[in-house]
Amino acid sequence: AQKITQTQPGMFVQEKEAVTLDCTYDTSDPSYGLFWYKQPSSGEMIFLIYQGSYDQQNATEGRYSLNFQKARKSANLVISASQLGDSAMYFCAMREGIGGTGGFKTIFGAGTRLFVKA
Amino acid sequence: GAGVSQTPSNKVTEKGKYVELRCDPISGHTALYWYRQSLGQGPEFLIYFQGTGAADDSGLPNDRFFAVRPEGSVSTLKIQRTERGDSAVYLCASSPRGTAAYNEQFFGPGTRLTVL
């Protein structure tokens, strides 16, 4: 069963506007972590933001924020004030068993390609 | 400081051959991960090392794949009898702690493997 679903294969956003990249996940483990990574055309994977399942507040890192809706199993990434350099692939990922005896297997979604228009 | 390095950056081989892919993690990072990324897909977990031991190898697709990390630093992913379906980018990542509530994984640039 697909554990991470990113339904938007491609997204366009105008420079300086905000954009939301969708991610839904599936797990029965109460303790898990959600991650977003950016992969530019150069191929490197860049960590952006993390949300733990027990975190009370939505995570924020600069222009990135994670809209965490636990009951809906949703962890959307919001990028504010888009820049041309934000054009890249974005991957949502999950790790179960965070902080406990679980493993460290991180499962990635298929990704969303973001295009920022000037 | 130096990031995660992977060699070679590109590897072209023929079907049936044996290949070794090397990962040099960030100094001091105890956790090391291997992933495989096929074209248009997200990375797929292969194996996780904590120190010298493989703590989770559940992602290795079959017994043609094997990875080692004998001294707890450099790791080698070994693929025997390569098949065309093994063609992908193989990513390595390391992190400073293996048992924290979460840890950021630092990725290398990857090795692009092409099996002809």
Short mmCIF file of C-alpha atoms in Angstrom, two decimals:
data_model
loop_
_atom_site.label_atom_id
_atom_site.label_comp_id
_atom_site.label_asym_id
_atom_site.label_seq_id
_atom_site.Cartn_x
_atom_site.Cartn_y
_atom_site.Cartn_z
CA ALA A 1 0.00 0.00 0.00
CA GLN A 2 1.18 3.47 -0.88
CA LYS A 3 2.27 5.13 2.34
CA ILE A 4 3.12 8.58 0.96
CA THR A 5 0.95 10.13 -1.72
CA GLN A 6 1.81 13.27 -3.63
CA THR A 7 -1.02 13.87 -6.07
CA GLN A 8 0.48 16.81 -7.94
CA PRO A 9 3.06 15.68 -10.48
CA GLY A 10 3.68 19.30 -11.47
CA MET A 11 2.83 22.74 -10.12
CA PHE A 12 3.29 26.25 -11.45
CA VAL A 13 3.56 29.35 -9.29
CA GLN A 14 4.25 32.96 -10.04
CA GLU A 15 7.37 34.42 -8.50
CA LYS A 16 6.71 36.05 -5.09
CA GLU A 17 3.46 34.15 -4.60
CA ALA A 18 2.84 31.34 -2.11
CA VAL A 19 2.34 27.73 -3.16
CA THR A 20 1.11 24.61 -1.36
CA LEU A 21 2.43 21.16 -2.22
CA ASP A 22 0.18 18.35 -1.08
CA CYS A 23 1.17 15.24 0.82
CA THR A 24 -0.96 12.59 2.46
CA TYR A 25 0.39 9.62 4.34
CA ASP A 26 -0.78 6.37 5.80
CA THR A 27 0.46 4.78 9.01
CA SER A 28 -0.88 3.00 12.06
CA ASP A 29 2.16 3.89 14.13
CA PRO A 30 1.35 6.70 16.58
CA SER A 31 4.96 7.85 16.57
CA TYR A 32 6.27 9.04 13.22
CA GLY A 33 8.05 11.89 11.54
CA LEU A 34 7.31 13.70 8.34
CA PHE A 35 9.95 15.34 6.17
CA TRP A 36 10.13 17.47 3.07
CA TYR A 37 13.15 17.46 0.76
CA LYS A 38 14.03 19.56 -2.26
CA GLN A 39 15.87 18.07 -5.23
CA PRO A 40 17.13 20.61 -7.78
CA SER A 41 18.14 19.54 -11.26
CA SER A 42 21.67 19.00 -9.94
CA GLY A 43 20.33 15.92 -8.14
CA GLU A 44 21.25 16.65 -4.54
CA MET A 45 18.59 16.07 -1.89
CA ILE A 46 18.19 19.02 0.45
CA PHE A 47 16.35 18.69 3.76
CA LEU A 48 13.77 21.44 4.23
CA ILE A 49 11.55 20.80 7.22
CA TYR A 50 10.47 18.18 9.77
CA GLN A 51 7.23 17.56 11.69
CA GLY A 52 6.89 15.01 14.47
CA SER A 53 3.57 13.30 15.04
CA TYR A 54 3.42 14.56 18.61
CA ASP A 55 4.41 18.13 17.81
CA GLN A 56 1.67 20.50 18.86
CA GLN A 57 2.59 23.25 16.48
CA ASN A 58 3.15 23.26 12.76
CA ALA A 59 6.82 23.35 11.82
CA THR A 60 8.28 26.43 10.16
CA GLU A 61 11.71 27.06 8.65
CA GLY A 62 12.13 30.43 7.03
CA ARG A 63 9.87 30.55 3.97
CA TYR A 64 8.82 26.92 4.47
CA SER A 65 5.98 25.85 6.70
CA LEU A 66 4.30 22.50 7.11
CA ASN A 67 0.52 22.43 7.37
CA PHE A 68 0.09 19.34 9.54
CA GLN A 69 -3.44 17.97 9.81
CA LYS A 70 -3.08 14.79 11.80
CA ALA A 71 -6.67 13.60 11.63
CA ARG A 72 -6.61 13.91 7.85
CA LYS A 73 -3.09 12.42 7.64
CA SER A 74 -1.99 15.39 5.66
CA ALA A 75 1.36 17.21 5.72
CA ASN A 76 1.32 19.88 3.06
CA LEU A 77 4.35 22.08 2.41
CA VAL A 78 3.73 25.79 2.04
CA ILE A 79 6.39 27.90 0.35
CA SER A 80 5.86 31.61 0.80
CA ALA A 81 7.22 34.32 -1.51
CA SER A 82 8.38 31.87 -4.19
CA GLN A 83 11.73 32.50 -5.83
CA LEU A 84 13.06 31.32 -9.17
CA GLY A 85 15.52 29.15 -7.27
CA ASP A 86 12.64 27.22 -5.75
CA SER A 87 12.08 25.46 -9.07
CA ALA A 88 12.87 21.82 -8.27
CA MET A 89 11.38 18.46 -7.33
CA TYR A 90 9.91 18.29 -3.86
CA PHE A 91 9.56 15.04 -1.96
CA CYS A 92 7.47 14.29 1.08
CA ALA A 93 8.79 11.49 3.27
CA MET A 94 7.85 9.62 6.43
CA ARG A 95 9.67 7.60 9.04
CA GLU A 96 7.75 5.39 11.44
CA GLY A 97 8.82 4.50 14.96
CA ILE A 98 10.41 7.85 15.66
CA GLY A 99 12.15 7.93 19.03
CA GLY A 100 11.24 4.39 19.91
CA THR A 101 12.32 0.97 18.83
CA GLY A 102 11.26 1.47 15.26
CA GLY A 103 13.70 1.42 12.41
CA PHE A 104 15.01 4.28 10.38
CA LYS A 105 13.48 3.37 7.07
CA THR A 106 12.37 6.55 5.39
CA ILE A 107 9.66 6.24 2.76
CA PHE A 108 9.44 8.87 0.04
CA GLY A 109 6.57 9.96 -2.15
CA ALA A 110 6.84 10.22 -5.93
CA GLY A 111 7.46 13.95 -5.76
CA THR A 112 6.02 17.16 -7.15
CA ARG A 113 7.90 19.22 -9.70
CA LEU A 114 7.54 22.92 -8.96
CA PHE A 115 8.02 25.53 -11.67
CA VAL A 116 8.39 29.15 -10.57
CA LYS A 117 7.53 31.65 -13.30
CA ALA A 118 9.16 35.08 -13.52
CA GLY B 1 33.23 20.93 6.19
CA ALA B 2 33.13 18.21 3.58
CA GLY B 3 29.77 16.72 2.76
CA VAL B 4 28.86 13.18 1.82
CA SER B 5 30.84 12.04 -1.18
CA GLN B 6 30.06 9.19 -3.54
CA THR B 7 32.23 7.56 -6.14
CA PRO B 8 32.05 7.07 -9.00
CA SER B 9 29.61 9.76 -10.05
CA ASN B 10 28.70 7.69 -13.10
CA LYS B 11 29.09 4.00 -13.77
CA VAL B 12 28.26 2.23 -16.98
CA THR B 13 28.43 -1.54 -16.95
CA GLU B 14 27.21 -4.50 -18.92
CA LYS B 15 24.47 -6.84 -17.87
CA GLY B 16 25.82 -9.60 -15.67
CA LYS B 17 28.81 -7.65 -14.35
CA TYR B 18 29.66 -6.87 -10.74
CA VAL B 19 29.80 -3.27 -9.49
CA GLU B 20 30.80 -1.51 -6.30
CA LEU B 21 29.54 1.91 -5.31
CA ARG B 22 31.31 3.82 -2.57
CA CYS B 23 29.98 6.27 -0.02
CA ASP B 24 32.10 8.47 2.23
CA PRO B 25 29.87 9.95 4.95
CA ILE B 26 30.40 13.14 6.86
CA SER B 27 33.10 12.60 9.46
CA GLY B 28 31.63 11.52 12.78
CA HIS B 29 28.23 10.54 11.41
CA THR B 30 27.30 7.18 12.84
CA ALA B 31 24.21 6.53 10.74
CA LEU B 32 24.47 5.78 7.02
CA TYR B 33 21.70 5.06 4.53
CA TRP B 34 21.57 3.82 0.95
CA TYR B 35 18.69 4.66 -1.37
CA ARG B 36 17.93 3.93 -5.01
CA GLN B 37 16.16 6.50 -7.13
CA SER B 38 14.73 5.47 -10.46
CA LEU B 39 13.86 8.06 -13.08
CA GLY B 40 10.81 10.07 -12.10
CA GLN B 41 10.50 8.41 -8.70
CA GLY B 42 11.29 9.26 -5.13
CA PRO B 43 14.23 7.59 -3.39
CA GLU B 44 13.63 4.02 -2.32
CA PHE B 45 15.21 2.88 0.94
CA LEU B 46 17.72 0.05 0.63
CA ILE B 47 19.68 -0.30 3.85
CA TYR B 48 20.58 1.53 7.05
CA PHE B 49 23.79 1.20 9.07
CA GLN B 50 24.31 2.26 12.63
CA GLY B 51 28.05 2.06 13.06
CA THR B 52 29.39 -1.07 11.41
CA GLY B 53 26.23 -3.12 11.53
CA ALA B 54 23.31 -3.14 9.14
CA ALA B 55 20.43 -2.27 11.44
CA ASP B 56 17.82 -2.51 8.70
CA ASP B 57 18.40 -4.13 5.32
CA SER B 58 14.75 -4.71 4.52
CA GLY B 59 14.92 -2.56 1.40
CA LEU B 60 17.53 -4.60 -0.45
CA PRO B 61 15.59 -5.99 -3.43
CA ASN B 62 17.28 -9.40 -3.59
CA ASP B 63 20.44 -11.26 -2.70
CA ARG B 64 22.36 -9.70 -5.58
CA PHE B 65 22.59 -6.57 -3.47
CA PHE B 66 24.90 -6.35 -0.48
CA ALA B 67 26.41 -3.49 1.49
CA VAL B 68 29.21 -3.26 4.01
CA ARG B 69 30.62 -0.69 6.38
CA PRO B 70 33.54 -2.50 8.01
CA GLU B 71 35.01 0.35 10.02
CA GLY B 72 31.87 2.35 10.65
CA SER B 73 32.76 5.04 8.17
CA VAL B 74 33.01 4.36 4.43
CA SER B 75 30.35 2.08 3.00
CA THR B 76 30.31 0.07 -0.20
CA LEU B 77 27.17 -1.07 -1.97
CA LYS B 78 27.86 -4.17 -4.03
CA ILE B 79 25.67 -5.43 -6.85
CA GLN B 80 26.31 -8.83 -8.40
CA ARG B 81 25.13 -10.01 -11.80
CA THR B 82 23.73 -6.61 -12.68
CA GLU B 83 20.48 -6.38 -14.60
CA ARG B 84 19.12 -3.57 -16.75
CA GLY B 85 16.49 -2.91 -14.09
CA ASP B 86 19.26 -1.97 -11.66
CA SER B 87 19.88 1.21 -13.64
CA ALA B 88 19.16 4.13 -11.31
CA VAL B 89 20.81 6.78 -9.20
CA TYR B 90 22.11 5.33 -5.96
CA LEU B 91 22.04 7.85 -3.15
CA CYS B 92 23.89 7.68 0.12
CA ALA B 93 23.02 9.74 3.18
CA SER B 94 24.49 10.07 6.64
CA SER B 95 23.31 11.56 9.89
CA PRO B 96 25.02 12.34 13.17
CA ARG B 97 22.78 10.25 15.38
CA GLY B 98 20.88 7.08 14.84
CA THR B 99 18.60 7.10 17.83
CA ALA B 100 17.40 10.65 18.14
CA ALA B 101 13.76 11.48 17.86
CA TYR B 102 14.56 12.63 14.37
CA ASN B 103 17.64 13.38 12.49
CA GLU B 104 18.36 15.22 9.33
CA GLN B 105 19.89 13.08 6.63
CA PHE B 106 22.67 14.67 4.60
CA PHE B 107 22.67 13.27 1.09
CA GLY B 108 25.53 12.74 -1.29
CA PRO B 109 25.38 13.64 -4.99
CA GLY B 110 24.61 10.06 -5.98
CA THR B 111 26.09 7.53 -8.37
CA ARG B 112 24.27 7.12 -11.65
CA LEU B 113 24.42 3.44 -12.60
CA THR B 114 23.61 2.42 -16.15
CA VAL B 115 23.43 -1.26 -17.00
CA LEU B 116 23.56 -1.90 -20.74
#
